[in-house]
Amino acid sequence: MEKEKLLMTPGPTMIPPRVLEVMRRQIIHHRTKEFEAIFDGLEEDLRFVFQTKNPVLVLASSGTGAMESAVVNLFSPGDKVLAVSIGNFGDRFAEIAAAYGLRVQKLAVKWGEAVNIADVRKILDEDANNEIKAVLVTHNETSTGVTNDIEAIGKLTKDTERLLVVDAISSLGGLELKMDEWGLDVVVTGSQKALMAPPGLAYVGISDKGWKAVENSKLPKFYWDYKKYKKGLMKAGENPPYTPAITIMTAQAEALKMIKEEGLENVYARHKKLALATQAGIRALGLELLPEQEVSSYIITAVKAPEGIDIAKVIKTLNLKYDIMITGGQKDLKGKIFRIGHCGYTDGLDLIKTFAALEYALSEAGSRVEMGAAVGAVQKALR
């Protein structure tokens, strides 16, 4: 029997039927009034989700492309940045900066922990000559299931010349983020996670301070040139600088309408409720979270694998036998953890189904499981 695969991963995530229906329509041309209306609405709704008054740029790109675009548009060769890394994607931001000849001071945090704000403050306070031009940081680290306190970091840079550049690829649209109010200078994200659209689009919000850095940047750029994208915003009477990902843009426009209809606060509350229910199910299985609960993500839950159990086999069983995809650990955490995503178009029934299958898969792998305990805990937490 062929079944639809349930993606309980950090991304890509499930696409709402309403969005899929929009994607079925015949493609339109991007040099038309019809597309102009879609693009204008998309950009306006992105500002709403970013919580910013400034334009949001739309790139045909992965999230990593958006991270690279931020580096080449904000800095010049030899500039110094502080890269805060709490996992695989924090490391990636540091690697991108180094690849473009920036001097990278890396604040590496043990995987499974959030950054200590005092450590960031200390480094910035000791930078007496203001050599550090920016702080690069991940809001929500999917490799470890940890969320950083971006609002607190924003207070350290808001009234300074330093930039705060935030990777919000997995968090935007699922976790509270107030770009203007928190003093975030550049926020990058992608279409395929909490924003409920297919992979292929990336978005960049830029503050007034960020645009000043763009004007002074000397790193080479062509496709990523933010000034071209800003000029290409339809409201300025121009067109996108290159052929846009039209079908994905129409899908994203519809998904953002759904987010606005639900209301941002309700969206955030739903993600929190699903995360807490996931944690309850994990505890009922007798397993432990990788991070402490107070920094555990509301987007994805990272769980220590039970001792003596081949967690890769459990993940494979869930996928092939029960048509549910979760993910394992990355790099040093490979084989040591598994991760359950619960963001975007996900609800309580998806979670209940996942834990019912997880109980079976763990039992089949040799783990002692009280059938129904985790499912019951999830159901109770969802009430």
Protein backbone atom coordinates (compact mmCIF):
# COMPACT_ATOMS: atom_id res chain seq x y z
CA MET A 1 0.00 0.00 0.00
CA GLU A 2 1.48 3.32 -1.06
CA LYS A 3 1.26 6.01 1.60
CA GLU A 4 2.27 9.64 1.76
CA LYS A 5 5.55 10.07 3.58
CA LEU A 6 5.28 12.12 6.76
CA LEU A 7 8.30 14.40 7.12
CA MET A 8 9.06 15.04 10.80
CA THR A 9 12.41 16.53 9.91
CA PRO A 10 13.99 19.98 10.37
CA GLY A 11 13.49 20.61 6.68
CA PRO A 12 12.13 20.28 4.19
CA THR A 13 8.79 20.11 5.96
CA MET A 14 5.32 19.11 4.81
CA ILE A 15 3.57 21.38 2.31
CA PRO A 16 -0.06 22.34 3.09
CA PRO A 17 -2.61 21.06 0.53
CA ARG A 18 -3.69 24.64 -0.07
CA VAL A 19 -0.13 25.50 -1.12
CA LEU A 20 0.20 22.37 -3.26
CA GLU A 21 -2.98 23.36 -5.08
CA VAL A 22 -1.47 26.74 -5.99
CA MET A 23 1.65 25.00 -7.30
CA ARG A 24 -0.44 22.89 -9.70
CA ARG A 25 -1.40 25.93 -11.74
CA GLN A 26 0.30 26.68 -15.03
CA ILE A 27 3.36 28.90 -14.68
CA ILE A 28 3.05 32.60 -15.41
CA HIS A 29 5.65 34.95 -16.86
CA HIS A 30 7.61 37.14 -14.48
CA ARG A 31 7.35 40.25 -16.68
CA THR A 32 3.60 40.62 -16.13
CA LYS A 33 1.23 42.55 -13.89
CA GLU A 34 -0.04 39.23 -12.54
CA PHE A 35 3.40 38.31 -11.26
CA GLU A 36 3.98 41.85 -10.00
CA ALA A 37 0.92 41.53 -7.76
CA ILE A 38 2.14 38.19 -6.38
CA PHE A 39 5.63 39.56 -5.77
CA ASP A 40 4.36 42.70 -4.03
CA GLY A 41 2.13 40.65 -1.73
CA LEU A 42 4.92 38.19 -0.98
CA GLU A 43 7.38 40.92 -0.02
CA GLU A 44 4.81 42.71 2.13
CA ASP A 45 3.94 39.51 4.01
CA LEU A 46 7.62 38.70 4.48
CA ARG A 47 8.06 42.05 6.21
CA PHE A 48 5.21 41.04 8.52
CA VAL A 49 6.86 37.74 9.46
CA PHE A 50 10.30 39.36 9.82
CA GLN A 51 8.66 42.13 11.88
CA THR A 52 10.51 44.83 9.93
CA LYS A 53 9.66 48.03 8.09
CA ASN A 54 12.56 47.55 5.67
CA PRO A 55 12.44 45.66 2.36
CA VAL A 56 13.00 41.90 2.40
CA LEU A 57 15.03 40.57 -0.52
CA VAL A 58 13.96 37.37 -2.29
CA LEU A 59 16.72 35.13 -3.67
CA ALA A 60 16.49 31.95 -5.74
CA SER A 61 18.75 30.06 -3.38
CA SER A 62 19.13 27.67 -0.50
CA GLY A 63 19.55 29.01 3.02
CA THR A 64 23.29 28.50 2.76
CA GLY A 65 23.29 30.73 -0.31
CA ALA A 66 21.64 33.44 1.76
CA MET A 67 24.34 33.06 4.42
CA GLU A 68 27.03 33.47 1.76
CA SER A 69 25.19 36.45 0.27
CA ALA A 70 25.26 38.18 3.65
CA VAL A 71 29.02 37.76 3.92
CA VAL A 72 29.82 39.11 0.44
CA ASN A 73 27.46 42.08 0.77
CA LEU A 74 28.39 43.28 4.25
CA PHE A 75 32.16 43.00 4.47
CA SER A 76 35.49 43.76 2.85
CA PRO A 77 38.64 41.61 2.69
CA GLY A 78 40.34 41.40 6.07
CA ASP A 79 37.33 42.50 8.13
CA LYS A 80 37.06 40.78 11.50
CA VAL A 81 33.89 39.02 12.64
CA LEU A 82 32.86 37.10 15.72
CA ALA A 83 31.23 33.81 14.70
CA VAL A 84 29.18 32.24 17.48
CA SER A 85 28.81 28.51 16.86
CA ILE A 86 26.64 26.12 18.84
CA GLY A 87 26.56 23.41 16.18
CA ASN A 88 26.98 22.41 12.56
CA PHE A 89 25.35 25.48 11.03
CA GLY A 90 27.20 27.90 13.25
CA ASP A 91 30.37 26.24 12.01
CA ARG A 92 29.15 26.72 8.44
CA PHE A 93 28.70 30.47 8.91
CA ALA A 94 32.27 30.71 10.22
CA GLU A 95 33.57 28.65 7.28
CA ILE A 96 31.83 30.88 4.74
CA ALA A 97 33.32 34.00 6.32
CA ALA A 98 36.81 32.47 6.33
CA ALA A 99 36.44 31.41 2.69
CA TYR A 100 36.02 35.07 1.73
CA GLY A 101 39.13 36.21 3.54
CA LEU A 102 37.54 37.54 6.71
CA ARG A 103 39.36 37.26 10.01
CA VAL A 104 37.10 34.97 12.00
CA GLN A 105 37.16 34.86 15.78
CA LYS A 106 35.12 31.81 16.65
CA LEU A 107 33.25 31.37 19.90
CA ALA A 108 32.60 27.63 19.88
CA VAL A 109 30.09 26.27 22.35
CA LYS A 110 29.71 22.63 23.35
CA TRP A 111 27.15 20.98 21.08
CA GLY A 112 23.88 20.74 22.98
CA GLU A 113 24.31 24.08 24.75
CA ALA A 114 23.29 27.66 23.94
CA VAL A 115 25.83 30.45 23.96
CA ASN A 116 26.39 32.20 27.28
CA ILE A 117 25.53 35.85 26.65
CA ALA A 118 28.20 36.90 29.14
CA ASP A 119 30.84 35.24 26.95
CA VAL A 120 29.72 37.26 23.93
CA ARG A 121 29.67 40.45 25.99
CA LYS A 122 33.19 39.78 27.29
CA ILE A 123 34.64 39.34 23.80
CA LEU A 124 32.98 42.50 22.53
CA ASP A 125 34.03 44.50 25.59
CA GLU A 126 37.64 43.39 25.13
CA ASP A 127 37.59 44.56 21.51
CA ALA A 128 38.75 48.04 22.50
CA ASN A 129 39.66 49.09 18.95
CA ASN A 130 36.31 47.95 17.52
CA GLU A 131 37.98 45.55 15.11
CA ILE A 132 35.01 43.20 15.25
CA LYS A 133 32.65 44.41 12.54
CA ALA A 134 29.86 41.94 13.17
CA VAL A 135 28.54 39.01 15.16
CA LEU A 136 27.39 36.01 13.11
CA VAL A 137 25.03 33.73 15.02
CA THR A 138 22.47 30.98 14.53
CA HIS A 139 19.07 31.58 16.10
CA ASN A 140 17.93 27.96 16.11
CA GLU A 141 20.56 25.23 15.65
CA THR A 142 18.85 22.20 14.12
CA SER A 143 21.91 19.96 14.47
CA THR A 144 21.62 20.10 18.27
CA GLY A 145 18.04 21.19 18.91
CA VAL A 146 19.11 24.37 20.71
CA THR A 147 17.80 27.94 20.48
CA ASN A 148 20.00 30.95 21.19
CA ASP A 149 18.69 34.07 22.94
CA ILE A 150 18.92 36.41 19.96
CA GLU A 151 17.08 39.23 21.70
CA ALA A 152 19.79 39.31 24.40
CA ILE A 153 22.60 39.31 21.83
CA GLY A 154 20.83 42.11 19.99
CA LYS A 155 21.11 44.31 23.07
CA LEU A 156 24.91 43.99 22.86
CA THR A 157 25.12 45.34 19.30
CA LYS A 158 22.00 47.49 18.87
CA ASP A 159 23.51 50.86 19.81
CA THR A 160 26.96 50.19 18.35
CA GLU A 161 28.51 50.22 14.89
CA ARG A 162 28.73 46.42 14.95
CA LEU A 163 26.30 44.37 12.90
CA LEU A 164 24.29 41.43 14.18
CA VAL A 165 23.83 38.90 11.38
CA VAL A 166 21.35 36.15 12.22
CA ASP A 167 20.83 32.76 10.59
CA ALA A 168 17.09 32.31 11.14
CA ILE A 169 16.74 29.63 8.47
CA SER A 170 14.91 27.18 10.71
CA SER A 171 13.36 29.63 13.16
CA LEU A 172 11.60 32.37 11.21
CA GLY A 173 7.88 31.71 11.16
CA GLY A 174 8.10 29.26 14.06
CA LEU A 175 9.88 31.10 16.85
CA GLU A 176 9.37 34.67 17.98
CA LEU A 177 11.70 37.03 16.15
CA LYS A 178 11.29 40.81 16.05
CA MET A 179 13.89 42.11 13.66
CA ASP A 180 13.48 45.85 14.16
CA GLU A 181 12.62 45.82 17.85
CA TRP A 182 15.52 43.52 18.75
CA GLY A 183 18.05 45.44 16.67
CA LEU A 184 18.87 42.63 14.24
CA ASP A 185 20.77 44.02 11.27
CA VAL A 186 20.62 41.15 8.80
CA VAL A 187 18.32 38.15 9.08
CA VAL A 188 18.51 35.30 6.56
CA THR A 189 16.05 32.46 6.22
CA GLY A 190 14.74 29.85 3.78
CA SER A 191 11.39 28.79 2.38
CA GLN A 192 11.43 25.10 3.31
CA LYS A 193 11.09 24.97 7.09
CA ALA A 194 8.62 26.88 9.28
CA LEU A 195 7.51 28.94 6.28
CA MET A 196 5.81 25.85 4.77
CA ALA A 197 7.01 26.15 1.16
CA PRO A 198 9.30 23.97 -0.99
CA PRO A 199 13.07 24.48 -0.93
CA GLY A 200 14.48 26.96 -3.40
CA LEU A 201 13.92 30.45 -2.00
CA ALA A 202 15.87 32.43 0.57
CA TYR A 203 14.98 35.74 2.15
CA VAL A 204 17.14 38.50 3.59
CA GLY A 205 15.96 41.31 5.85
CA ILE A 206 18.38 44.24 6.21
CA SER A 207 18.34 47.13 8.68
CA ASP A 208 19.32 50.71 7.89
CA LYS A 209 22.68 50.03 9.54
CA GLY A 210 23.01 46.91 7.42
CA TRP A 211 22.41 48.88 4.22
CA LYS A 212 25.22 51.27 5.16
CA ALA A 213 27.53 48.24 5.37
CA VAL A 214 26.28 47.07 1.97
CA GLU A 215 27.27 50.42 0.46
CA ASN A 216 30.80 50.10 1.87
CA SER A 217 31.40 46.41 1.09
CA LYS A 218 34.36 45.63 -1.15
CA LEU A 219 34.05 41.86 -1.50
CA PRO A 220 33.35 40.68 -5.08
CA LYS A 221 29.76 39.89 -5.90
CA PHE A 222 27.52 39.57 -8.93
CA TYR A 223 24.53 37.26 -8.51
CA TRP A 224 24.37 38.03 -4.79
CA ASP A 225 24.54 41.83 -5.14
CA TYR A 226 21.92 43.16 -2.70
CA LYS A 227 21.79 46.53 -4.44
CA LYS A 228 20.49 44.83 -7.59
CA TYR A 229 17.80 42.99 -5.62
CA LYS A 230 16.76 46.15 -3.81
CA LYS A 231 16.45 47.98 -7.11
CA GLY A 232 14.52 45.02 -8.47
CA LEU A 233 11.72 45.26 -5.93
CA MET A 234 8.57 45.75 -7.95
CA LYS A 235 7.45 48.74 -5.91
CA ALA A 236 10.51 50.60 -7.21
CA GLY A 237 9.21 50.18 -10.75
CA GLU A 238 11.79 47.57 -11.67
CA ASN A 239 11.85 43.81 -12.17
CA PRO A 240 13.77 41.11 -10.28
CA PRO A 241 17.37 41.17 -11.54
CA TYR A 242 17.31 37.54 -12.70
CA THR A 243 14.68 34.94 -13.56
CA PRO A 244 12.84 34.31 -10.27
CA ALA A 245 11.62 30.95 -8.96
CA ILE A 246 8.06 31.77 -9.98
CA THR A 247 6.25 28.62 -8.86
CA ILE A 248 7.92 28.56 -5.45
CA MET A 249 7.16 32.25 -5.01
CA THR A 250 3.46 31.67 -5.65
CA ALA A 251 3.58 28.78 -3.17
CA GLN A 252 5.32 30.91 -0.56
CA ALA A 253 2.84 33.73 -1.05
CA GLU A 254 -0.01 31.32 -0.26
CA ALA A 255 1.80 29.85 2.76
CA LEU A 256 2.39 33.32 4.18
CA LYS A 257 -1.32 34.06 3.82
CA MET A 258 -1.97 31.00 6.00
CA ILE A 259 0.49 32.25 8.63
CA LYS A 260 -1.17 35.67 8.69
CA GLU A 261 -4.62 34.08 8.98
CA GLU A 262 -3.49 31.96 11.93
CA GLY A 263 -1.69 34.92 13.53
CA LEU A 264 1.98 34.99 14.49
CA GLU A 265 1.34 34.58 18.22
CA ASN A 266 -0.85 31.54 17.54
CA VAL A 267 1.81 30.09 15.24
CA TYR A 268 4.45 30.51 17.94
CA ALA A 269 2.13 28.97 20.55
CA ARG A 270 1.43 25.97 18.30
CA HIS A 271 5.14 25.30 17.83
CA LYS A 272 5.73 25.54 21.57
CA LYS A 273 2.86 23.17 22.34
CA LEU A 274 4.12 20.59 19.86
CA ALA A 275 7.64 20.85 21.26
CA LEU A 276 6.50 20.37 24.86
CA ALA A 277 4.35 17.41 23.80
CA THR A 278 7.37 15.90 22.04
CA GLN A 279 9.44 16.32 25.18
CA ALA A 280 6.70 14.62 27.20
CA GLY A 281 6.72 11.67 24.81
CA ILE A 282 10.50 11.38 25.03
CA ARG A 283 10.41 11.33 28.83
CA ALA A 284 7.72 8.63 28.73
CA LEU A 285 10.11 6.50 26.66
CA GLY A 286 12.73 6.90 29.39
CA LEU A 287 15.01 8.87 27.07
CA GLU A 288 16.87 12.17 27.55
CA LEU A 289 17.02 15.36 25.55
CA LEU A 290 20.45 16.38 24.29
CA PRO A 291 20.09 19.99 25.50
CA GLU A 292 18.72 21.28 28.78
CA GLN A 293 14.99 21.89 28.52
CA GLU A 294 15.29 25.67 28.96
CA VAL A 295 17.28 26.00 25.71
CA SER A 296 15.59 23.14 23.84
CA SER A 297 14.17 24.20 20.48
CA TYR A 298 10.47 24.52 19.73
CA ILE A 299 11.32 23.67 16.11
CA ILE A 300 13.11 20.35 16.52
CA THR A 301 13.80 18.05 19.46
CA ALA A 302 17.22 16.38 19.77
CA VAL A 303 17.22 13.16 21.78
CA LYS A 304 20.06 11.02 23.11
CA ALA A 305 19.92 7.58 21.52
CA PRO A 306 19.19 4.72 23.96
CA GLU A 307 22.29 2.76 24.91
CA GLY A 308 22.89 -0.42 22.97
CA ILE A 309 20.41 0.48 20.24
CA ASP A 310 21.38 1.08 16.62
CA ILE A 311 19.55 4.37 16.17
CA ALA A 312 20.26 4.39 12.43
CA LYS A 313 18.25 1.17 12.20
CA VAL A 314 15.38 2.77 14.11
CA ILE A 315 15.37 5.75 11.76
CA LYS A 316 15.45 3.43 8.74
CA THR A 317 12.55 1.37 10.09
CA LEU A 318 10.46 4.48 10.64
CA ASN A 319 11.13 5.56 7.08
CA LEU A 320 10.75 2.31 5.16
CA LYS A 321 8.16 0.49 7.26
CA TYR A 322 6.09 3.28 8.77
CA ASP A 323 6.58 6.05 6.17
CA ILE A 324 7.75 8.59 8.73
CA MET A 325 11.04 10.42 8.37
CA ILE A 326 13.02 11.70 11.32
CA THR A 327 16.75 12.43 11.28
CA GLY A 328 19.89 11.32 13.05
CA GLY A 329 22.86 13.23 14.37
CA GLN A 330 25.43 15.10 12.30
CA LYS A 331 29.23 14.95 12.48
CA ASP A 332 30.33 14.08 16.05
CA LEU A 333 26.72 13.38 17.05
CA LYS A 334 26.17 10.80 14.31
CA GLY A 335 24.82 7.61 15.88
CA LYS A 336 24.45 9.34 19.24
CA ILE A 337 21.18 11.23 18.83
CA PHE A 338 18.01 11.33 16.80
CA ARG A 339 15.97 14.41 15.96
CA ILE A 340 12.23 14.90 15.58
CA GLY A 341 11.07 17.97 13.68
CA HIS A 342 7.76 19.61 14.55
CA CYS A 343 7.66 22.84 12.61
CA GLY A 344 5.67 24.36 9.80
CA TYR A 345 2.63 22.41 8.63
CA THR A 346 2.59 19.97 11.56
CA ASP A 347 -0.12 19.22 14.10
CA GLY A 348 -0.81 17.04 17.11
CA LEU A 349 -2.07 14.08 15.09
CA ASP A 350 1.21 14.01 13.17
CA LEU A 351 3.03 13.86 16.50
CA ILE A 352 0.82 11.08 17.87
CA LYS A 353 1.36 9.04 14.71
CA THR A 354 5.12 9.59 14.94
CA PHE A 355 5.34 8.41 18.54
CA ALA A 356 3.15 5.37 17.87
CA ALA A 357 5.54 4.34 15.10
CA LEU A 358 8.59 5.26 17.19
CA GLU A 359 7.44 2.92 19.96
CA TYR A 360 7.20 0.08 17.43
CA ALA A 361 10.55 0.88 15.79
CA LEU A 362 12.41 1.11 19.11
CA SER A 363 10.87 -2.16 20.26
CA GLU A 364 11.82 -3.89 17.01
CA ALA A 365 15.39 -2.66 17.48
CA GLY A 366 15.57 -4.30 20.92
CA SER A 367 14.64 -1.45 23.22
CA ARG A 368 12.29 -2.11 26.12
CA VAL A 369 9.22 -0.03 25.42
CA GLU A 370 5.91 0.20 27.26
CA MET A 371 3.55 0.38 24.32
CA GLY A 372 1.24 3.36 24.45
CA ALA A 373 3.13 5.19 27.18
CA ALA A 374 4.71 7.78 24.90
CA VAL A 375 1.56 8.17 22.82
CA GLY A 376 -0.47 8.73 25.98
CA ALA A 377 2.01 11.30 27.27
CA VAL A 378 1.86 13.19 23.98
CA GLN A 379 -1.94 13.13 23.95
CA LYS A 380 -2.08 14.43 27.51
CA ALA A 381 0.36 17.24 26.74
CA LEU A 382 -1.67 18.27 23.69
CA ARG A 383 -4.92 18.75 25.61
